[in-house]
């Protein structure tokens, strides 16, 4: 089950109270919030955790204004991020429970029973996982805005910078994590997502080097094992290393002038974190990790040159119309396809030449 942290709670409070991040920090009792969250982490299921969270925040009154509304909003966030929904109608019953908690007439167990009676779980589809990614990144952005060392995150909507292929990779990474009964998405699952998604230079480089999904899965189990069966169907949270991979990929895309984060940028992020499980697996499966990076950079440079070529071909257009935009992307796709095919042929020829040499045949004779 996913738990909220202090800054997740403050991010929700800032939205409810409609105030700036630094303002909500000044207006909140951080120690009280931490104590409640510590109690929540000692619970088992979602209903019990939500009950302890609700009762704890109502009793502690850590927020300066609209305390009960913020407490309910935080519980709704916890429930939502764990793939469920909490019915609040009729509201009078919720209000009565909050009155009883405030008066000391209702304890954590009663609050948990109330939540359990109103929880509704929903099957998770691929679209839901993408929505969960968007929520996760937006919440992360607001949470990091409380950290003065991360001010550059403020106001950025990183999810919108992910291309369709990159979003699909993250959906696949969550599915891979669930298939291994893991309750988190780490760099190892992102690596699997890149391989399984199968498009673009990132997956082709890994395939050329013999790095396959079954081999990666075997090493994941060898390094960290499988999780406990029945991890649930809720959207799975990202580890700090996975989030750092997103940040690095996003930075790489911006530095290279890419319009969106693509699979190749995510793979660069995994390669960048050599101590992460994904990085460790690449080190084990690739004879030379630097060769993985070199080949990827080469493929990316080819694609960049193709984009520059198309841009220059269309530079004489009188106006940058949607027609021009469509022609540009169509030509880029065709050129990239040709480059990929040429690279595959080149590598097949190189392997054939090497095979001939090993059998004593001069390929140039």
Short mmCIF file of C-alpha atoms in Angstrom, two decimals:
data_model
loop_
_atom_site.label_atom_id
_atom_site.label_comp_id
_atom_site.label_asym_id
_atom_site.label_seq_id
_atom_site.Cartn_x
_atom_site.Cartn_y
_atom_site.Cartn_z
CA UNK A 1 0.00 0.00 0.00
CA UNK A 2 1.16 3.49 -0.77
CA UNK A 3 1.62 5.91 2.14
CA UNK A 4 1.68 9.71 2.04
CA UNK A 5 4.65 11.71 3.28
CA UNK A 6 4.69 15.03 5.12
CA UNK A 7 5.04 17.09 1.97
CA UNK A 8 2.35 15.12 0.18
CA UNK A 9 -0.02 16.17 3.00
CA UNK A 10 1.16 19.78 2.80
CA UNK A 11 0.65 19.79 -0.98
CA UNK A 12 -2.99 18.76 -0.48
CA UNK A 13 -3.42 21.35 2.29
CA UNK A 14 -2.03 24.08 0.03
CA UNK A 15 -4.61 23.23 -2.62
CA UNK A 16 -7.51 23.17 -0.15
CA UNK A 17 -6.45 26.37 1.62
CA UNK A 18 -5.48 28.02 -1.68
CA UNK A 19 -2.20 29.33 -0.37
CA UNK A 20 1.45 29.17 -1.36
CA UNK A 21 3.68 26.27 -0.31
CA UNK A 22 5.79 28.31 2.10
CA UNK A 23 2.64 29.80 3.62
CA UNK A 24 1.06 26.42 4.37
CA UNK A 25 4.30 25.30 6.03
CA UNK A 26 4.17 28.28 8.38
CA UNK A 27 0.49 27.67 9.11
CA UNK A 28 0.83 23.96 9.90
CA UNK A 29 2.08 21.95 12.88
CA UNK A 30 4.65 19.77 11.14
CA UNK A 31 5.43 17.68 14.22
CA UNK A 32 1.74 16.81 14.62
CA UNK A 33 1.54 15.77 10.97
CA UNK A 34 4.62 13.57 11.34
CA UNK A 35 3.18 11.86 14.42
CA UNK A 36 -0.07 11.05 12.62
CA UNK A 37 1.78 9.73 9.56
CA UNK A 38 3.97 7.55 11.79
CA UNK A 39 0.81 6.01 13.27
CA UNK A 40 -0.58 5.43 9.78
CA UNK A 41 2.54 3.53 8.70
CA UNK A 42 2.03 1.07 11.55
CA UNK A 43 -1.35 0.01 10.16
CA UNK A 44 -2.23 -2.80 7.78
CA UNK A 45 -4.94 -2.34 5.17
CA UNK A 46 -6.15 0.77 3.38
CA UNK A 47 -9.35 1.20 5.44
CA UNK A 48 -7.45 1.01 8.72
CA UNK A 49 -4.78 3.42 7.46
CA UNK A 50 -7.39 5.90 6.21
CA UNK A 51 -9.23 5.70 9.55
CA UNK A 52 -6.09 6.40 11.56
CA UNK A 53 -5.19 9.25 9.20
CA UNK A 54 -8.62 10.85 9.40
CA UNK A 55 -9.00 10.54 13.18
CA UNK A 56 -5.41 11.61 13.80
CA UNK A 57 -5.60 14.77 11.69
CA UNK A 58 -8.98 15.77 13.13
CA UNK A 59 -7.77 15.34 16.72
CA UNK A 60 -4.34 16.94 16.20
CA UNK A 61 -5.69 19.96 14.29
CA UNK A 62 -2.33 20.60 12.56
CA UNK A 63 -3.73 23.05 10.00
CA UNK A 64 -4.54 26.70 10.65
CA UNK A 65 -8.07 26.88 9.24
CA UNK A 66 -10.44 24.39 7.57
CA UNK A 67 -8.78 21.57 9.49
CA UNK A 68 -11.61 19.08 9.00
CA UNK A 69 -11.86 19.79 5.26
CA UNK A 70 -8.12 19.35 4.82
CA UNK A 71 -8.20 16.10 6.82
CA UNK A 72 -10.92 14.66 4.56
CA UNK A 73 -9.08 15.84 1.43
CA UNK A 74 -5.87 14.14 2.59
CA UNK A 75 -7.76 10.89 3.21
CA UNK A 76 -9.31 11.13 -0.26
CA UNK A 77 -5.80 11.53 -1.71
CA UNK A 78 -4.56 8.45 0.17
CA UNK A 79 -7.54 6.40 -0.99
CA UNK A 80 -7.26 7.58 -4.60
CA UNK A 81 -3.55 6.81 -4.88
CA UNK A 82 -4.28 3.28 -3.70
CA UNK A 83 -6.77 2.64 -6.49
CA UNK A 84 -10.00 3.16 -4.58
CA UNK A 85 -12.73 5.73 -4.06
CA UNK A 86 -14.40 6.92 -0.85
CA UNK A 87 -18.11 7.71 -1.00
CA UNK A 88 -18.91 10.82 1.04
CA UNK A 89 -22.67 10.87 0.51
CA UNK A 90 -24.62 11.44 2.64
CA UNK A 91 -22.29 14.16 3.91
CA UNK A 92 -24.22 14.44 7.18
CA UNK A 93 -22.88 11.02 8.22
CA UNK A 94 -19.30 12.18 7.58
CA UNK A 95 -19.90 15.35 9.56
CA UNK A 96 -21.35 13.37 12.44
CA UNK A 97 -18.31 11.09 12.51
CA UNK A 98 -15.99 14.12 12.56
CA UNK A 99 -17.98 15.58 15.47
CA UNK A 100 -17.63 12.31 17.39
CA UNK A 101 -13.89 12.18 16.74
CA UNK A 102 -13.47 15.78 17.89
CA UNK A 103 -15.43 15.07 21.07
CA UNK A 104 -13.39 11.94 21.79
CA UNK A 105 -16.42 9.69 21.34
CA UNK A 106 -15.04 7.88 18.24
CA UNK A 107 -11.65 6.21 18.04
CA UNK A 108 -9.41 5.12 15.15
CA UNK A 109 -11.18 1.76 14.83
CA UNK A 110 -14.59 3.38 14.38
CA UNK A 111 -13.16 5.75 11.77
CA UNK A 112 -11.61 2.76 10.00
CA UNK A 113 -14.91 0.86 10.00
CA UNK A 114 -16.65 3.93 8.58
CA UNK A 115 -14.10 4.19 5.76
CA UNK A 116 -14.29 0.44 5.06
CA UNK A 117 -18.06 0.62 4.62
CA UNK A 118 -17.66 3.32 1.96
CA UNK A 119 -14.59 2.16 0.04
CA UNK A 120 -15.04 1.19 -3.59
CA UNK A 121 -12.23 -0.47 -5.53
CA UNK A 122 -12.02 -0.17 -9.30
CA UNK A 123 -10.14 -2.29 -11.87
CA UNK A 124 -7.06 -0.51 -13.19
CA UNK A 125 -6.71 -0.10 -16.96
CA UNK A 126 -3.75 1.30 -18.90
CA UNK A 127 -5.48 4.69 -19.05
CA UNK A 128 -5.83 4.66 -15.26
CA UNK A 129 -2.12 3.96 -14.88
CA UNK A 130 -1.29 6.94 -17.09
CA UNK A 131 -3.59 9.11 -14.98
CA UNK A 132 -1.84 7.77 -11.89
CA UNK A 133 1.50 8.77 -13.42
CA UNK A 134 0.20 12.28 -14.03
CA UNK A 135 -1.10 12.56 -10.45
CA UNK A 136 2.14 11.12 -9.08
CA UNK A 137 4.32 13.61 -10.94
CA UNK A 138 2.08 16.58 -10.17
CA UNK A 139 2.09 15.67 -6.48
CA UNK A 140 5.84 15.18 -6.59
CA UNK A 141 6.27 18.63 -8.16
CA UNK A 142 4.19 20.28 -5.47
CA UNK A 143 5.95 18.31 -2.74
CA UNK A 144 9.40 19.25 -4.01
CA UNK A 145 8.34 22.89 -4.18
CA UNK A 146 8.59 22.90 -0.38
CA UNK A 147 12.33 22.17 -0.70
CA UNK A 148 14.30 25.34 -1.38
CA UNK A 149 16.98 23.29 -3.12
CA UNK A 150 14.42 22.12 -5.68
CA UNK A 151 12.91 25.49 -6.61
CA UNK A 152 13.46 24.80 -10.30
CA UNK A 153 10.58 22.31 -10.17
CA UNK A 154 8.06 25.00 -9.27
CA UNK A 155 5.39 25.50 -11.93
CA UNK A 156 6.67 22.73 -14.22
CA UNK A 157 4.31 20.03 -15.47
CA UNK A 158 6.80 17.31 -16.36
CA UNK A 159 4.17 14.73 -17.31
CA UNK A 160 3.10 16.88 -20.24
CA UNK A 161 6.67 16.66 -21.57
CA UNK A 162 6.53 12.85 -21.83
CA UNK A 163 5.97 11.54 -25.34
CA UNK A 164 3.44 8.78 -25.99
CA UNK A 165 6.15 6.10 -26.15
CA UNK A 166 7.64 7.24 -22.82
CA UNK A 167 4.21 7.18 -21.17
CA UNK A 168 3.62 3.69 -22.51
CA UNK A 169 6.97 2.58 -21.10
CA UNK A 170 5.94 3.71 -17.63
CA UNK A 171 2.60 1.90 -17.93
CA UNK A 172 4.52 -1.23 -18.96
CA UNK A 173 6.96 -0.72 -16.07
CA UNK A 174 4.04 -0.75 -13.62
CA UNK A 175 2.73 -3.91 -15.24
CA UNK A 176 6.18 -5.52 -14.97
CA UNK A 177 6.37 -4.57 -11.28
CA UNK A 178 2.92 -6.07 -10.69
CA UNK A 179 3.94 -9.23 -12.54
CA UNK A 180 6.83 -9.62 -10.09
CA UNK A 181 4.51 -8.86 -7.13
CA UNK A 182 6.51 -5.73 -6.35
CA UNK A 183 4.77 -2.82 -4.61
CA UNK A 184 6.94 -0.14 -6.23
CA UNK A 185 8.32 0.81 -9.65
CA UNK A 186 12.10 1.06 -9.72
CA UNK A 187 14.74 1.58 -12.39
CA UNK A 188 14.73 -2.15 -13.12
CA UNK A 189 11.05 -1.99 -14.10
CA UNK A 190 11.69 1.09 -16.25
CA UNK A 191 14.42 -0.85 -18.06
CA UNK A 192 11.94 -3.66 -18.71
CA UNK A 193 9.42 -1.10 -19.95
CA UNK A 194 11.92 0.24 -22.49
CA UNK A 195 12.61 -3.28 -23.79
CA UNK A 196 8.97 -4.41 -23.95
CA UNK A 197 7.73 -1.17 -25.56
CA UNK A 198 10.10 -1.97 -28.40
CA UNK A 199 10.21 1.23 -30.47
CA UNK A 200 12.96 3.72 -31.19
CA UNK A 201 16.72 3.62 -30.75
CA UNK A 202 16.69 2.63 -27.06
CA UNK A 203 15.09 -0.80 -27.48
CA UNK A 204 16.97 -1.52 -30.71
CA UNK A 205 20.34 -0.81 -29.05
CA UNK A 206 19.48 -3.15 -26.18
CA UNK A 207 18.26 -5.84 -28.60
CA UNK A 208 21.44 -5.57 -30.67
CA UNK A 209 23.46 -6.15 -27.50
CA UNK A 210 21.40 -9.20 -26.58
CA UNK A 211 19.72 -7.58 -23.57
CA UNK A 212 16.26 -9.15 -23.48
CA UNK A 213 13.26 -8.88 -21.17
CA UNK A 214 13.51 -12.51 -19.89
CA UNK A 215 17.19 -12.01 -19.03
CA UNK A 216 16.42 -8.78 -17.18
CA UNK A 217 13.53 -10.37 -15.27
CA UNK A 218 15.76 -13.24 -14.18
CA UNK A 219 18.33 -10.80 -12.81
CA UNK A 220 15.65 -8.75 -11.05
CA UNK A 221 14.54 -11.89 -9.21
CA UNK A 222 18.16 -12.81 -8.49
CA UNK A 223 19.02 -9.38 -7.09
CA UNK A 224 15.90 -8.42 -5.15
CA UNK A 225 13.57 -11.42 -5.41
CA UNK A 226 9.85 -11.55 -6.02
CA UNK A 227 7.35 -9.77 -3.79
CA UNK A 228 4.54 -11.36 -1.83
CA UNK A 229 1.74 -12.69 -3.99
CA UNK A 230 -1.37 -10.52 -4.21
CA UNK A 231 0.24 -7.07 -4.15
CA UNK A 232 -3.07 -5.63 -5.40
CA UNK A 233 -4.25 -3.84 -8.52
CA UNK A 234 -3.76 -0.23 -7.44
CA UNK A 235 -1.36 2.06 -9.26
CA UNK A 236 2.12 1.38 -7.92
CA UNK A 237 4.29 4.26 -6.64
CA UNK A 238 7.73 5.13 -7.99
CA UNK A 239 10.91 4.78 -5.96
CA UNK A 240 13.08 7.87 -5.41
CA UNK A 241 15.58 6.42 -7.91
CA UNK A 242 12.84 6.05 -10.53
CA UNK A 243 11.77 9.65 -9.97
CA UNK A 244 15.40 10.74 -10.33
CA UNK A 245 15.46 8.84 -13.62
CA UNK A 246 12.47 10.91 -14.79
CA UNK A 247 14.25 14.10 -13.78
CA UNK A 248 17.46 13.12 -15.57
CA UNK A 249 15.56 12.01 -18.69
CA UNK A 250 13.64 15.26 -18.74
CA UNK A 251 16.90 17.23 -18.39
CA UNK A 252 18.51 15.22 -21.20
CA UNK A 253 15.57 15.86 -23.50
CA UNK A 254 15.71 19.61 -22.84
CA UNK A 255 19.49 19.76 -23.25
CA UNK A 256 19.25 18.03 -26.62
CA UNK A 257 16.45 20.24 -27.87
CA UNK A 258 13.96 17.36 -28.03
CA UNK A 259 10.29 18.28 -28.08
CA UNK A 260 9.37 15.52 -25.60
CA UNK A 261 10.93 12.91 -23.34
CA UNK A 262 11.37 9.69 -25.32
CA UNK A 263 12.43 6.10 -24.58
CA UNK A 264 16.05 6.98 -25.33
CA UNK A 265 16.07 9.65 -22.61
CA UNK A 266 14.60 7.22 -20.08
CA UNK A 267 17.31 4.68 -20.94
CA UNK A 268 19.95 7.38 -20.46
CA UNK A 269 18.41 7.99 -17.04
CA UNK A 270 18.73 4.31 -16.12
CA UNK A 271 22.33 4.27 -17.37
CA UNK A 272 23.09 7.41 -15.35
CA UNK A 273 22.17 5.69 -12.08
CA UNK A 274 24.77 2.93 -12.08
CA UNK A 275 23.97 2.02 -8.45
CA UNK A 276 20.27 1.46 -9.15
CA UNK A 277 19.04 -2.06 -9.86
CA UNK A 278 18.47 -1.16 -13.53
CA UNK A 279 22.04 0.11 -13.80
CA UNK A 280 23.40 -2.98 -12.06
CA UNK A 281 21.53 -5.23 -14.49
CA UNK A 282 22.88 -3.37 -17.51
CA UNK A 283 26.38 -3.71 -16.08
CA UNK A 284 25.92 -7.48 -15.76
CA UNK A 285 24.30 -8.07 -19.15
CA UNK A 286 26.39 -5.70 -21.27
CA UNK A 287 30.06 -6.44 -21.77
CA UNK A 288 30.69 -2.71 -21.68
CA UNK A 289 28.11 -0.25 -20.31
CA UNK A 290 29.95 2.57 -22.06
CA UNK A 291 29.28 0.73 -25.33
CA UNK A 292 25.53 0.82 -24.59
CA UNK A 293 25.73 4.56 -24.03
CA UNK A 294 27.93 5.09 -27.11
CA UNK A 295 25.59 3.18 -29.42
CA UNK A 296 22.56 4.98 -28.00
CA UNK A 297 24.21 8.37 -28.44
CA UNK A 298 25.08 7.42 -32.03
CA UNK A 299 21.51 6.46 -32.84
CA UNK A 300 20.18 9.62 -31.19
CA UNK A 301 22.59 11.77 -33.17
CA UNK A 302 21.44 10.16 -36.40
CA UNK A 303 17.86 10.98 -35.52
CA UNK A 304 18.79 14.51 -34.60
CA UNK A 305 20.52 14.99 -37.93
CA UNK A 306 17.44 13.68 -39.74
CA UNK A 307 15.26 16.20 -37.90
CA UNK A 308 17.67 19.01 -38.76
CA UNK A 309 17.62 17.90 -42.39
CA UNK A 310 13.83 17.95 -42.54
CA UNK A 311 13.70 21.31 -40.80
CA UNK A 312 16.09 22.81 -43.33
CA UNK A 313 14.09 21.29 -46.21
CA UNK A 314 10.98 23.04 -44.96
CA UNK A 315 12.69 26.29 -43.98
CA UNK A 316 11.72 28.00 -47.21
CA UNK A 317 8.01 27.56 -46.57
CA UNK A 318 6.24 30.90 -46.47
CA UNK A 319 4.43 30.04 -43.25
CA UNK A 320 4.77 27.38 -40.58
CA UNK A 321 1.29 25.93 -41.06
CA UNK A 322 -0.16 22.74 -39.62
CA UNK A 323 0.42 21.23 -43.05
CA UNK A 324 4.12 22.03 -42.76
CA UNK A 325 4.17 20.64 -39.23
CA UNK A 326 2.56 17.41 -40.43
CA UNK A 327 4.96 17.08 -43.36
CA UNK A 328 7.92 17.59 -41.03
CA UNK A 329 6.89 14.82 -38.64
CA UNK A 330 5.99 12.49 -41.52
CA UNK A 331 9.40 12.98 -43.15
CA UNK A 332 11.19 12.58 -39.81
CA UNK A 333 9.40 9.27 -39.21
CA UNK A 334 10.33 8.01 -42.68
CA UNK A 335 13.97 9.07 -42.36
CA UNK A 336 14.29 7.49 -38.91
CA UNK A 337 12.84 4.27 -40.28
CA UNK A 338 15.44 4.27 -43.07
CA UNK A 339 18.24 4.99 -40.59
CA UNK A 340 17.11 2.14 -38.34
CA UNK A 341 17.01 -0.27 -41.27
CA UNK A 342 20.43 0.84 -42.50
CA UNK A 343 21.87 0.35 -39.03
CA UNK A 344 20.40 -3.14 -38.78
CA UNK A 345 21.86 -4.05 -42.18
CA UNK A 346 25.22 -2.58 -41.19
CA UNK A 347 25.35 -4.66 -38.01
CA UNK A 348 24.25 -7.81 -39.84
CA UNK A 349 27.05 -7.30 -42.36
CA UNK A 350 29.54 -6.70 -39.53
CA UNK A 351 28.46 -9.96 -37.83
CA UNK A 352 28.74 -11.85 -41.12
CA UNK A 353 32.26 -10.50 -41.72
CA UNK A 354 33.26 -11.52 -38.19
CA UNK A 355 31.79 -14.99 -38.70
CA UNK A 356 33.73 -15.43 -41.95
CA UNK A 357 36.99 -14.39 -40.27
CA UNK A 358 36.45 -16.90 -37.44
CA UNK A 359 36.14 -19.64 -40.08
CA UNK A 360 39.31 -18.58 -41.84
CA UNK A 361 37.60 -16.79 -44.73
CA UNK A 362 38.78 -13.33 -45.74
CA UNK A 363 35.57 -11.26 -46.16
CA UNK A 364 37.40 -8.85 -48.47
CA UNK A 365 38.83 -11.48 -50.81
#
